[in-house]
Coordinates of C-alpha atoms in Angstrom, one line a residue:
M1 CA 16.1 -9.4 12.2
K2 CA 17.8 -6.8 10.1
T3 CA 16.2 -3.6 9.4
K4 CA 16.1 -1.9 5.6
A5 CA 15.0 1.7 5.4
K6 CA 12.7 2.4 2.1
A7 CA 11.9 6.1 1.8
D8 CA 10.0 6.8 5.1
R9 CA 9.4 2.9 5.6
K10 CA 11.3 0.4 7.7
I11 CA 11.1 -2.9 6.4
R12 CA 12.3 -6.0 8.8
V13 CA 14.3 -8.4 6.5
P14 CA 14.6 -12.0 8.3
T15 CA 17.8 -13.5 9.2
D16 CA 18.7 -17.1 8.3
A17 CA 17.7 -18.0 11.8
D18 CA 14.6 -16.4 11.3
D19 CA 13.7 -18.0 8.2
A20 CA 14.7 -21.5 9.8
A21 CA 12.2 -20.9 12.6
I22 CA 9.3 -20.1 10.5
N23 CA 10.2 -23.0 8.3
A24 CA 10.1 -25.1 11.4
G25 CA 6.3 -23.6 12.2
I26 CA 5.3 -24.4 9.1
A27 CA 6.7 -28.3 9.2
A28 CA 5.1 -28.6 12.6
D29 CA 1.4 -28.0 11.7
D30 CA -0.5 -30.6 10.8
E31 CA -3.4 -29.0 10.2
N32 CA -2.3 -27.3 7.8
P33 CA 1.1 -28.6 6.2
E34 CA 2.8 -26.9 3.2
W35 CA 1.4 -28.0 -0.2
T36 CA 3.6 -29.7 -2.5
K37 CA 3.4 -30.0 -6.4
E38 CA 0.9 -32.8 -5.9
D39 CA -1.2 -30.8 -4.1
F40 CA -1.6 -28.0 -6.3
A41 CA -2.1 -30.5 -9.4
K42 CA -5.0 -32.1 -7.8
A43 CA -6.7 -28.6 -6.6
K44 CA -9.7 -27.3 -8.3
S45 CA -11.2 -24.0 -9.0
A46 CA -13.8 -22.7 -7.2
V47 CA -16.4 -22.7 -10.5
E48 CA -15.7 -26.6 -10.1
V49 CA -16.2 -26.6 -6.8
L50 CA -19.0 -24.4 -6.1
G51 CA -20.5 -24.3 -9.4
T52 CA -20.9 -21.1 -11.8
E53 CA -23.7 -19.7 -10.1
V54 CA -22.0 -19.3 -6.6
A55 CA -19.0 -18.5 -8.1
G56 CA -20.4 -15.5 -10.2
K57 CA -22.0 -14.2 -7.1
L58 CA -18.7 -14.2 -5.4
A59 CA -16.9 -12.6 -7.9
A60 CA -19.5 -9.9 -8.5
M61 CA -18.9 -9.4 -4.7
K62 CA -15.4 -8.4 -4.9
R63 CA -14.5 -5.0 -4.1
P64 CA -12.6 -3.3 -7.3
R65 CA -9.2 -1.7 -6.6
G66 CA -9.4 2.0 -5.8
R67 CA -11.8 4.8 -5.2
P68 CA -15.5 3.9 -5.1
A69 CA -17.4 5.3 -7.9
G70 CA -18.8 8.4 -6.9
S71 CA -16.5 9.4 -4.1
I72 CA -14.4 11.9 -5.5
K73 CA -15.1 15.6 -4.5
E74 CA -16.1 18.1 -6.4
N75 CA -12.9 20.2 -5.4
A76 CA -10.9 17.1 -4.5
K77 CA -7.0 17.9 -4.8
V78 CA -5.2 16.8 -7.9
P79 CA -2.0 15.3 -8.0
V80 CA 1.4 16.9 -9.2
T81 CA 5.1 16.6 -9.7
M82 CA 7.3 19.1 -9.1
R83 CA 10.8 20.0 -8.3
V84 CA 12.2 21.2 -5.1
D85 CA 15.7 21.7 -3.7
P86 CA 16.6 19.0 -1.4
D87 CA 17.2 20.9 1.8
V88 CA 13.5 22.4 1.0
L89 CA 11.6 18.9 0.6
E90 CA 13.7 17.6 3.6
A91 CA 12.7 20.6 6.1
M92 CA 9.0 19.9 4.8
R93 CA 8.9 16.3 5.6
E94 CA 10.9 17.1 8.7
T95 CA 7.6 18.7 10.1
G96 CA 6.0 15.1 10.0
T97 CA 2.8 13.4 8.7
G98 CA 0.5 15.8 7.2
W99 CA 3.5 17.8 5.3
Q100 CA 1.6 17.7 2.1
T101 CA -1.5 19.5 3.5
R102 CA 0.8 22.1 5.1
V103 CA 2.4 22.9 1.6
N104 CA -0.7 23.1 0.1
D105 CA -1.8 25.7 3.0
V106 CA 1.2 27.9 2.3
L107 CA 0.8 27.9 -1.4
R108 CA -3.1 28.7 -0.9
R109 CA -2.2 31.6 1.7
E110 CA 0.7 32.9 -0.9
F111 CA -1.3 32.7 -4.1
I112 CA -4.8 32.8 -3.6
R113 CA -4.7 36.0 -1.3
R114 CA -3.1 37.7 -4.6
R115 CA -5.9 37.0 -6.8

């Protein structure tokens, strides 16, 4: 697999040989074959299969995206957009995981003590 760098992450991009191996594995799986257009056409919704009551309960159980209501602290950090020189940003990021917290600590020491 080829590796592409994106920001701090590495994304593995499958090669043609990898794709061929993946597709061969899918084709060899008799218990769970890849769906055809006909399979999708015959498919039924959860409401049709389970009924509205059960489907409604399942939908109600689905957790919404984001933080749970009431979980944000009173003194939660506030996201900001700030421009810094590229070498400064690089130096901050080179300190590793948690660099934003360390920047916050430096700003706190510098500006809160002046109050």
